[in-house]
């Protein structure tokens, strides 16, 4: 029994009928989405508290406001994004109409993870709706309280013939992926990303994969350690470290490490108090499996700050590890928890080699007073995104595309990039039936003379030209 | 194969392919290659497709020269970082998107336009700073050989390598890891390529195919329409991915269309088509036999003659074609043009939408509204109205498919973009730490309110509003600094 076939059939028919195409429809759905967030704020806050012990501040900042800001941006710009994009013409097409038409793909699938369960399902949804698609949403079953609200409440705010929220674990998701979609947007691990792409290949479905990696954080000797510690700590321990773009590990000189560790300790104490477990601002680990995985990592290197853990509420203290070897488990996988290993290097070159030996990360950070150092790190590495002298602030700018490269993913979104991700850019050339004499140069029988005429006609600037 | 790819990857790692001057130098060398060795190149293409050298030039070489010139002119602009819009929190920072090379990219070519389908992507890949492995189609043997011979003579041999071979070598090649794969070919093999790419999370651009429909409205200049369609259909003996595959029209138009295409064919190729230097041949015996089988049981309005020895198939038109028959079940890729009668435009739209999204869609009509309606109600890789093929020739238009006709696009700057990673960069300073106090725990309701303010910009959206916000932001920063002391 295939639980999804009926839903998909319904959505395909709705799409075929053209229900999602008008700007009015799309705007109405986006407004519905905004109302969902406003009217369910309390419920969502509680759910996120239960799932991840997220504080009101974190919920507001990283889940609700960010989603609403994307909705507003889409509403403000929808019509301009939808407009046909005229393109420069060459001599042969001077009198024609040439433009790129943005079209929805059809029925798209959005699979979301558990760490920012609202943001990471709604922000892609905004793009998919704005682009005129029908959408199947698959929230994470791991963040089950948020999943419940999405399944029960969200459909009430959207046109149910065009949008569906489906439930399930890995097995059901596998079944879902056997169906044909017109686009798949996946946020999650690299391992599952490969499975999704392989499934998509069976139907030639284009994909955007927002994956992960170990985001390096290079700290130069020339910097103020306390400022660096504040910024690194904020972004490392936000959401108890469960952020795909969090600084994963630090690379610095031994001298810098001496100054950074106490500064980190200071920052952690200021942020979360002497007993971080009592702080309402520190989240918890999502489930027992991840808790145990992270607790295991606490044994790597030497604990310089923190190191405590408590299974009953899946608490792990904001931790800094030193004397970590590259071969230890904490350096073999994306940490995704409130643990920050520091590895020492003797030079910038060594740091660059270290980073470039590994998979391209989703984000890369460099801290230095000297802008040349920051720019050097930028120039000598590759990553999804880059921020100099701060943590993942580049995420909140909708004018920047957010996505990975290599093992950290493919494609990008946020703001207009979301709209573009879910649109097919269709090349359109509208010619006139007349002027046939002009075009007859291209017809057989061919002669060197015709060719010469063609070449002269093609002396154009700015556009490559072929008159066959 | 692994060692070969590793060598290319080491060459990329050396950083040699990145400076603008190097890229320009390689592109200029490519241009010289095409100009100096024109004879050899044309001879190879002509041999593979039984094409006249004149045709080989205008079908393939012209495009390449135009593309190289465009890229050489625009590249300095393309490689520069593009500043992005800032918000209140990043007002003082540098915010931009920097295009970067992906690394080692693989270009797999097809046999029907064997030179340009390698060279056009190659130009963009080099322009974007990548190292490239080139796999020409083994079916167009002569072109494959000439590429393997000439490219190392003009380009950096470690960064750009040609790999020749059949299915076995291609399968081995696809087991390796690349940073992007651009494949031109059939839908069936497209799936194989994407599945192989999935193992390494390699992004792909797939230029596939399909049946490109051609709707002829009763309100159109039939003479012109038929001439243009015949030109696009019989060019390269129908072996063009964006050739008009079949015609949809009202039954009353069929006989006129047949007549006019027949006349056009005579105009183009003369009385004895076989003798015309401008008419090509089918690439190999397998495709030749496949095409003949499509004629079985069909009403041949004209054409249908064939000669196995030379793999010649005459320009053919079929009428009253049944959509269930074989000729309507696969991409024809040959000089056979079926006409499927439909009642009207609505039925044509239904017909098209019942099928896979094609690579191209064509509509002939004087009625602008109808043209727009056809475009609005269907989807396809691209569209040309009142002509065929031509959207391919304007490089400011992205060329690619959708659905089973492919994913991704290229030509002109679109190739550069395809082979680049657009990396967002935010460069802040270590100063101004006190303004950051707002975002550090412990958190309070007022901090939550400020967060909403900064993120949602609830105030008026105009420039004045922004100015007001900016002033408020500066005031807030100063305030915090003051509170700090």
mmCIF file of C-alpha atoms in Angstrom, chain A residues 52-355:
data_model
loop_
_atom_site.group_PDB
_atom_site.id
_atom_site.type_symbol
_atom_site.label_atom_id
_atom_site.label_comp_id
_atom_site.label_asym_id
_atom_site.label_seq_id
_atom_site.Cartn_x
_atom_site.Cartn_y
_atom_site.Cartn_z
ATOM 1 C CA UNK A 52 15.478 21.262 21.719
ATOM 2 C CA UNK A 53 14.978 23.327 24.872
ATOM 3 C CA UNK A 54 15.234 26.400 22.668
ATOM 4 C CA UNK A 55 14.928 29.688 24.537
ATOM 5 C CA UNK A 56 12.438 32.325 23.413
ATOM 6 C CA UNK A 57 15.332 34.389 22.114
ATOM 7 C CA UNK A 58 16.630 31.607 19.908
ATOM 8 C CA UNK A 59 13.149 30.735 18.699
ATOM 9 C CA UNK A 60 12.435 34.321 17.806
ATOM 10 C CA UNK A 61 15.762 34.958 16.143
ATOM 11 C CA UNK A 62 16.517 31.720 14.355
ATOM 12 C CA UNK A 63 13.099 30.262 13.652
ATOM 13 C CA UNK A 64 10.207 32.696 13.606
ATOM 14 C CA UNK A 65 11.581 36.108 12.677
ATOM 15 C CA UNK A 66 13.868 34.746 10.040
ATOM 16 C CA UNK A 67 10.979 32.882 8.417
ATOM 17 C CA UNK A 68 8.705 35.901 8.571
ATOM 18 C CA UNK A 69 11.368 38.125 7.126
ATOM 19 C CA UNK A 70 11.682 35.745 4.158
ATOM 20 C CA UNK A 71 7.900 35.728 3.727
ATOM 21 C CA UNK A 72 7.832 39.520 3.712
ATOM 22 C CA UNK A 73 10.674 39.711 1.230
ATOM 23 C CA UNK A 74 8.864 37.318 -1.086
ATOM 24 C CA UNK A 75 5.579 39.201 -0.796
ATOM 25 C CA UNK A 76 7.278 42.501 -1.563
ATOM 26 C CA UNK A 77 9.188 41.195 -4.544
ATOM 27 C CA UNK A 78 6.949 38.472 -5.927
ATOM 28 C CA UNK A 79 5.793 40.292 -9.017
ATOM 29 C CA UNK A 80 9.207 41.524 -9.954
ATOM 30 C CA UNK A 81 10.710 38.065 -9.482
ATOM 31 C CA UNK A 82 7.973 36.552 -11.663
ATOM 32 C CA UNK A 83 8.508 38.975 -14.513
ATOM 33 C CA UNK A 84 9.993 37.791 -17.774
ATOM 34 C CA UNK A 85 13.669 38.708 -17.872
ATOM 35 C CA UNK A 86 14.625 40.361 -21.147
ATOM 36 C CA UNK A 87 18.039 39.497 -22.502
ATOM 37 C CA UNK A 88 20.445 41.295 -24.862
ATOM 38 C CA UNK A 89 19.973 40.338 -28.509
ATOM 39 C CA UNK A 90 22.425 39.956 -31.328
ATOM 40 C CA UNK A 91 22.167 41.338 -34.827
ATOM 41 C CA UNK A 92 20.228 38.356 -36.117
ATOM 42 C CA UNK A 93 17.600 38.679 -33.389
ATOM 43 C CA UNK A 94 17.432 42.471 -33.148
ATOM 44 C CA UNK A 95 13.796 42.610 -34.130
ATOM 45 C CA UNK A 96 12.707 39.680 -31.983
ATOM 46 C CA UNK A 97 11.522 39.392 -28.440
ATOM 47 C CA UNK A 98 14.046 37.460 -26.356
ATOM 48 C CA UNK A 99 13.463 36.744 -22.690
ATOM 49 C CA UNK A 100 13.772 34.194 -19.911
ATOM 50 C CA UNK A 101 10.448 32.989 -18.547
ATOM 51 C CA UNK A 102 10.426 31.788 -14.928
ATOM 52 C CA UNK A 103 8.208 28.716 -14.569
ATOM 53 C CA UNK A 104 7.413 26.468 -11.641
ATOM 54 C CA UNK A 105 8.751 22.930 -11.927
ATOM 55 C CA UNK A 106 5.560 21.273 -10.756
ATOM 56 C CA UNK A 107 5.274 19.166 -7.621
ATOM 57 C CA UNK A 108 8.295 19.665 -5.396
ATOM 58 C CA UNK A 109 9.424 17.848 -2.267
ATOM 59 C CA UNK A 110 11.014 19.595 0.692
ATOM 60 C CA UNK A 111 12.684 17.401 3.307
ATOM 61 C CA UNK A 112 13.662 19.194 6.497
ATOM 62 C CA UNK A 113 15.957 18.316 9.410
ATOM 63 C CA UNK A 114 15.372 18.545 13.140
ATOM 64 C CA UNK A 115 17.809 21.238 14.272
ATOM 65 C CA UNK A 116 15.895 24.289 13.052
ATOM 66 C CA UNK A 117 12.710 22.401 12.282
ATOM 67 C CA UNK A 118 10.615 25.464 11.525
ATOM 68 C CA UNK A 119 13.082 27.666 9.655
ATOM 69 C CA UNK A 120 14.496 24.873 7.521
ATOM 70 C CA UNK A 121 11.100 23.780 6.295
ATOM 71 C CA UNK A 122 9.413 27.159 5.944
ATOM 72 C CA UNK A 123 12.126 29.185 4.249
ATOM 73 C CA UNK A 124 12.432 26.727 1.349
ATOM 74 C CA UNK A 125 8.616 26.546 1.277
ATOM 75 C CA UNK A 126 8.478 30.314 0.766
ATOM 76 C CA UNK A 127 10.624 29.954 -2.339
ATOM 77 C CA UNK A 128 8.642 27.005 -3.658
ATOM 78 C CA UNK A 129 5.312 28.823 -3.226
ATOM 79 C CA UNK A 130 6.639 32.073 -4.666
ATOM 80 C CA UNK A 131 7.845 30.181 -7.724
ATOM 81 C CA UNK A 132 4.355 28.696 -8.246
ATOM 82 C CA UNK A 133 4.873 25.057 -7.344
ATOM 83 C CA UNK A 134 2.768 22.543 -5.460
ATOM 84 C CA UNK A 135 4.669 21.254 -2.443
ATOM 85 C CA UNK A 136 4.977 18.093 -0.405
ATOM 86 C CA UNK A 137 6.566 18.841 2.953
ATOM 87 C CA UNK A 138 8.380 16.171 4.931
ATOM 88 C CA UNK A 139 9.321 17.551 8.344
ATOM 89 C CA UNK A 140 11.771 15.651 10.510
ATOM 90 C CA UNK A 141 10.231 12.982 12.723
ATOM 91 C CA UNK A 142 13.063 13.504 15.191
ATOM 92 C CA UNK A 143 11.826 16.940 16.302
ATOM 93 C CA UNK A 144 8.480 15.360 16.951
ATOM 94 C CA UNK A 145 6.714 18.143 18.816
ATOM 95 C CA UNK A 146 7.327 20.607 16.012
ATOM 96 C CA UNK A 147 6.415 17.945 13.485
ATOM 97 C CA UNK A 148 3.040 17.538 15.199
ATOM 98 C CA UNK A 149 2.201 21.215 14.818
ATOM 99 C CA UNK A 150 3.305 21.277 11.219
ATOM 100 C CA UNK A 151 1.123 18.298 10.377
ATOM 101 C CA UNK A 152 -1.922 19.441 12.333
ATOM 102 C CA UNK A 153 -1.900 23.210 11.972
ATOM 103 C CA UNK A 154 0.034 24.228 8.862
ATOM 104 C CA UNK A 155 -2.362 22.708 6.301
ATOM 105 C CA UNK A 156 -5.163 24.866 7.729
ATOM 106 C CA UNK A 157 -3.390 27.958 6.462
ATOM 107 C CA UNK A 158 -2.630 26.711 2.970
ATOM 108 C CA UNK A 159 -4.672 25.473 0.022
ATOM 109 C CA UNK A 160 -4.826 21.778 0.746
ATOM 110 C CA UNK A 161 -5.240 20.777 -2.874
ATOM 111 C CA UNK A 162 -1.772 22.155 -3.594
ATOM 112 C CA UNK A 163 0.207 21.595 -0.411
ATOM 113 C CA UNK A 164 0.569 18.534 1.787
ATOM 114 C CA UNK A 165 2.534 17.678 4.916
ATOM 115 C CA UNK A 166 3.527 14.017 5.175
ATOM 116 C CA UNK A 167 4.813 11.998 8.091
ATOM 117 C CA UNK A 168 7.284 9.223 8.454
ATOM 118 C CA UNK A 169 10.656 7.910 9.422
ATOM 119 C CA UNK A 170 13.523 6.720 7.220
ATOM 120 C CA UNK A 171 11.482 3.873 5.753
ATOM 121 C CA UNK A 172 8.550 6.057 4.741
ATOM 122 C CA UNK A 173 10.910 8.700 3.384
ATOM 123 C CA UNK A 174 12.510 6.007 1.257
ATOM 124 C CA UNK A 175 9.082 5.113 -0.098
ATOM 125 C CA UNK A 176 8.328 8.751 -0.751
ATOM 126 C CA UNK A 177 11.571 9.116 -2.698
ATOM 127 C CA UNK A 178 10.581 6.341 -5.079
ATOM 128 C CA UNK A 179 7.961 8.651 -6.518
ATOM 129 C CA UNK A 180 8.688 11.170 -9.205
ATOM 130 C CA UNK A 181 8.982 14.785 -8.125
ATOM 131 C CA UNK A 182 9.824 17.761 -10.282
ATOM 132 C CA UNK A 183 12.324 19.065 -7.731
ATOM 133 C CA UNK A 184 13.689 17.851 -4.426
ATOM 134 C CA UNK A 185 15.063 20.179 -1.756
ATOM 135 C CA UNK A 186 16.879 18.330 0.995
ATOM 136 C CA UNK A 187 18.543 19.608 4.159
ATOM 137 C CA UNK A 188 20.380 17.053 6.216
ATOM 138 C CA UNK A 189 23.472 14.890 6.383
ATOM 139 C CA UNK A 190 25.926 14.170 3.613
ATOM 140 C CA UNK A 191 25.204 10.463 3.919
ATOM 141 C CA UNK A 192 21.491 10.839 3.341
ATOM 142 C CA UNK A 193 22.157 13.494 0.694
ATOM 143 C CA UNK A 194 23.705 10.777 -1.477
ATOM 144 C CA UNK A 195 20.658 8.584 -1.024
ATOM 145 C CA UNK A 196 18.350 11.429 -2.002
ATOM 146 C CA UNK A 197 20.370 12.268 -5.114
ATOM 147 C CA UNK A 198 20.524 8.617 -6.153
ATOM 148 C CA UNK A 199 16.734 8.382 -5.826
ATOM 149 C CA UNK A 200 16.348 11.624 -7.781
ATOM 150 C CA UNK A 201 18.565 10.257 -10.557
ATOM 151 C CA UNK A 202 16.004 7.534 -11.269
ATOM 152 C CA UNK A 203 13.538 10.198 -12.373
ATOM 153 C CA UNK A 204 16.025 12.859 -13.528
ATOM 154 C CA UNK A 205 14.776 15.123 -10.754
ATOM 155 C CA UNK A 206 16.955 18.181 -10.141
ATOM 156 C CA UNK A 207 17.985 18.679 -6.508
ATOM 157 C CA UNK A 208 19.290 21.178 -4.007
ATOM 158 C CA UNK A 209 21.177 19.536 -1.183
ATOM 159 C CA UNK A 210 22.013 21.531 1.927
ATOM 160 C CA UNK A 211 24.416 19.243 3.718
ATOM 161 C CA UNK A 212 27.163 19.707 6.276
ATOM 162 C CA UNK A 213 30.769 19.263 7.128
ATOM 163 C CA UNK A 214 33.363 20.430 9.614
ATOM 164 C CA UNK A 215 33.498 24.203 9.463
ATOM 165 C CA UNK A 216 37.031 25.376 10.244
ATOM 166 C CA UNK A 217 37.660 28.496 12.261
ATOM 167 C CA UNK A 218 41.133 29.969 11.800
ATOM 168 C CA UNK A 219 42.266 32.365 14.536
ATOM 169 C CA UNK A 220 45.274 34.530 13.755
ATOM 170 C CA UNK A 221 47.744 35.671 16.416
ATOM 171 C CA UNK A 222 46.919 39.274 15.653
ATOM 172 C CA UNK A 223 43.494 39.644 17.204
ATOM 173 C CA UNK A 224 41.753 40.422 20.455
ATOM 174 C CA UNK A 225 41.163 37.002 22.041
ATOM 175 C CA UNK A 226 38.150 38.085 24.064
ATOM 176 C CA UNK A 227 36.290 39.454 21.075
ATOM 177 C CA UNK A 228 37.099 36.337 19.097
ATOM 178 C CA UNK A 229 36.062 34.120 22.014
ATOM 179 C CA UNK A 230 32.732 35.960 22.360
ATOM 180 C CA UNK A 231 31.905 35.507 18.718
ATOM 181 C CA UNK A 232 33.081 31.938 18.380
ATOM 182 C CA UNK A 233 31.326 30.887 21.575
ATOM 183 C CA UNK A 234 28.054 32.493 20.574
ATOM 184 C CA UNK A 235 27.917 30.687 17.277
ATOM 185 C CA UNK A 236 29.304 27.413 18.580
ATOM 186 C CA UNK A 237 26.915 26.999 21.499
ATOM 187 C CA UNK A 238 23.817 28.481 19.892
ATOM 188 C CA UNK A 239 21.181 25.745 19.772
ATOM 189 C CA UNK A 240 23.590 23.607 21.827
ATOM 190 C CA UNK A 241 25.916 23.434 18.839
ATOM 191 C CA UNK A 242 23.359 21.810 16.559
ATOM 192 C CA UNK A 243 23.837 24.175 13.619
ATOM 193 C CA UNK A 244 25.157 23.149 10.221
ATOM 194 C CA UNK A 245 27.163 26.365 9.908
ATOM 195 C CA UNK A 246 28.551 26.482 13.440
ATOM 196 C CA UNK A 247 32.332 26.815 13.777
ATOM 197 C CA UNK A 248 33.231 23.130 14.187
ATOM 198 C CA UNK A 249 36.880 23.399 15.222
ATOM 199 C CA UNK A 250 39.516 26.055 15.785
ATOM 200 C CA UNK A 251 42.951 26.243 14.186
ATOM 201 C CA UNK A 252 45.443 28.564 15.850
ATOM 202 C CA UNK A 253 49.009 28.805 17.098
ATOM 203 C CA UNK A 254 49.924 27.358 20.526
ATOM 204 C CA UNK A 255 50.453 30.918 21.778
ATOM 205 C CA UNK A 256 46.999 31.925 20.628
ATOM 206 C CA UNK A 257 45.495 28.856 22.256
ATOM 207 C CA UNK A 258 46.906 29.985 25.611
ATOM 208 C CA UNK A 259 44.993 33.235 25.299
ATOM 209 C CA UNK A 260 41.875 31.859 23.676
ATOM 210 C CA UNK A 261 41.020 29.170 26.217
ATOM 211 C CA UNK A 262 40.604 31.511 29.218
ATOM 212 C CA UNK A 263 38.757 33.973 26.980
ATOM 213 C CA UNK A 264 36.360 31.212 25.940
ATOM 214 C CA UNK A 265 35.903 30.230 29.548
ATOM 215 C CA UNK A 266 35.096 33.846 30.354
ATOM 216 C CA UNK A 267 32.607 34.132 27.520
ATOM 217 C CA UNK A 268 30.869 30.894 28.459
ATOM 218 C CA UNK A 269 30.571 32.014 32.087
ATOM 219 C CA UNK A 270 29.137 35.352 31.041
ATOM 220 C CA UNK A 271 26.684 33.797 28.625
ATOM 221 C CA UNK A 272 25.459 30.854 30.631
ATOM 222 C CA UNK A 273 26.531 31.544 34.222
ATOM 223 C CA UNK A 274 28.671 29.430 36.505
ATOM 224 C CA UNK A 275 26.303 26.482 36.124
ATOM 225 C CA UNK A 276 25.342 26.407 32.452
ATOM 226 C CA UNK A 277 22.847 23.657 33.119
ATOM 227 C CA UNK A 278 20.727 26.175 34.992
ATOM 228 C CA UNK A 279 20.821 28.743 32.199
ATOM 229 C CA UNK A 280 17.565 29.079 30.251
ATOM 230 C CA UNK A 281 19.612 30.155 27.247
ATOM 231 C CA UNK A 282 21.397 26.873 26.616
ATOM 232 C CA UNK A 283 19.626 24.241 24.574
ATOM 233 C CA UNK A 284 19.702 20.468 24.907
ATOM 234 C CA UNK A 285 20.681 17.643 22.603
ATOM 235 C CA UNK A 286 17.832 16.458 20.395
ATOM 236 C CA UNK A 287 17.786 12.782 21.392
ATOM 237 C CA UNK A 288 19.557 10.008 23.299
ATOM 238 C CA UNK A 289 21.398 8.728 20.238
ATOM 239 C CA UNK A 290 23.077 12.065 19.557
ATOM 240 C CA UNK A 291 23.636 12.652 23.256
ATOM 241 C CA UNK A 292 25.571 9.422 23.571
ATOM 242 C CA UNK A 293 27.519 10.157 20.422
ATOM 243 C CA UNK A 294 28.558 13.547 21.796
ATOM 244 C CA UNK A 295 29.330 12.248 25.254
ATOM 245 C CA UNK A 296 31.730 9.844 23.592
ATOM 246 C CA UNK A 297 33.523 12.766 21.927
ATOM 247 C CA UNK A 298 34.195 14.361 25.308
ATOM 248 C CA UNK A 299 36.939 11.804 25.774
ATOM 249 C CA UNK A 300 39.032 13.229 22.938
ATOM 250 C CA UNK A 301 42.069 15.369 23.663
ATOM 251 C CA UNK A 302 41.846 17.081 27.035
ATOM 252 C CA UNK A 303 38.906 19.017 28.460
ATOM 253 C CA UNK A 304 39.946 22.629 28.988
ATOM 254 C CA UNK A 305 36.487 24.062 29.687
ATOM 255 C CA UNK A 306 33.246 22.311 30.579
ATOM 256 C CA UNK A 307 33.077 18.571 29.854
ATOM 257 C CA UNK A 308 30.078 17.835 32.085
ATOM 258 C CA UNK A 309 27.084 15.925 30.817
ATOM 259 C CA UNK A 310 23.799 14.700 32.237
ATOM 260 C CA UNK A 311 21.810 11.981 30.507
ATOM 261 C CA UNK A 312 18.478 12.668 32.168
ATOM 262 C CA UNK A 313 17.972 15.917 30.325
ATOM 263 C CA UNK A 314 20.508 15.332 27.556
ATOM 264 C CA UNK A 315 22.627 18.175 28.779
ATOM 265 C CA UNK A 316 26.172 18.690 27.578
ATOM 266 C CA UNK A 317 28.140 21.598 28.998
ATOM 267 C CA UNK A 318 29.687 24.150 26.632
ATOM 268 C CA UNK A 319 33.029 22.436 26.211
ATOM 269 C CA UNK A 320 36.432 23.324 24.834
ATOM 270 C CA UNK A 321 38.889 20.534 24.040
ATOM 271 C CA UNK A 322 42.635 20.991 23.565
ATOM 272 C CA UNK A 323 45.511 18.675 22.593
ATOM 273 C CA UNK A 324 43.275 17.108 19.988
ATOM 274 C CA UNK A 325 44.803 14.908 17.300
ATOM 275 C CA UNK A 326 43.507 14.906 13.755
ATOM 276 C CA UNK A 327 42.909 11.173 13.979
ATOM 277 C CA UNK A 328 40.580 11.302 16.971
ATOM 278 C CA UNK A 329 36.830 10.767 16.545
ATOM 279 C CA UNK A 330 36.007 14.403 17.318
ATOM 280 C CA UNK A 331 37.860 15.335 14.121
ATOM 281 C CA UNK A 332 36.373 12.559 12.013
ATOM 282 C CA UNK A 333 32.744 13.648 11.891
ATOM 283 C CA UNK A 334 30.707 16.853 12.031
ATOM 284 C CA UNK A 335 30.375 17.507 15.751
ATOM 285 C CA UNK A 336 26.909 19.046 15.825
ATOM 286 C CA UNK A 337 27.085 19.685 19.540
ATOM 287 C CA UNK A 338 28.446 22.145 22.122
ATOM 288 C CA UNK A 339 32.019 20.903 21.890
ATOM 289 C CA UNK A 340 34.799 23.012 20.419
ATOM 290 C CA UNK A 341 38.138 21.304 19.723
ATOM 291 C CA UNK A 342 41.206 23.482 19.278
ATOM 292 C CA UNK A 343 44.014 22.204 17.091
ATOM 293 C CA UNK A 344 47.315 23.986 16.976
ATOM 294 C CA UNK A 345 49.200 24.805 13.819
ATOM 295 C CA UNK A 346 52.527 26.507 13.425
ATOM 296 C CA UNK A 347 51.634 28.795 10.524
ATOM 297 C CA UNK A 348 48.933 30.026 8.212
ATOM 298 C CA UNK A 349 50.318 27.724 5.522
ATOM 299 C CA UNK A 350 49.887 24.716 7.760
ATOM 300 C CA UNK A 351 46.332 25.768 8.513
ATOM 301 C CA UNK A 352 45.590 26.137 4.792
ATOM 302 C CA UNK A 353 47.012 22.693 4.062
ATOM 303 C CA UNK A 354 45.000 21.214 6.880
ATOM 304 C CA UNK A 355 41.772 22.724 5.612
#
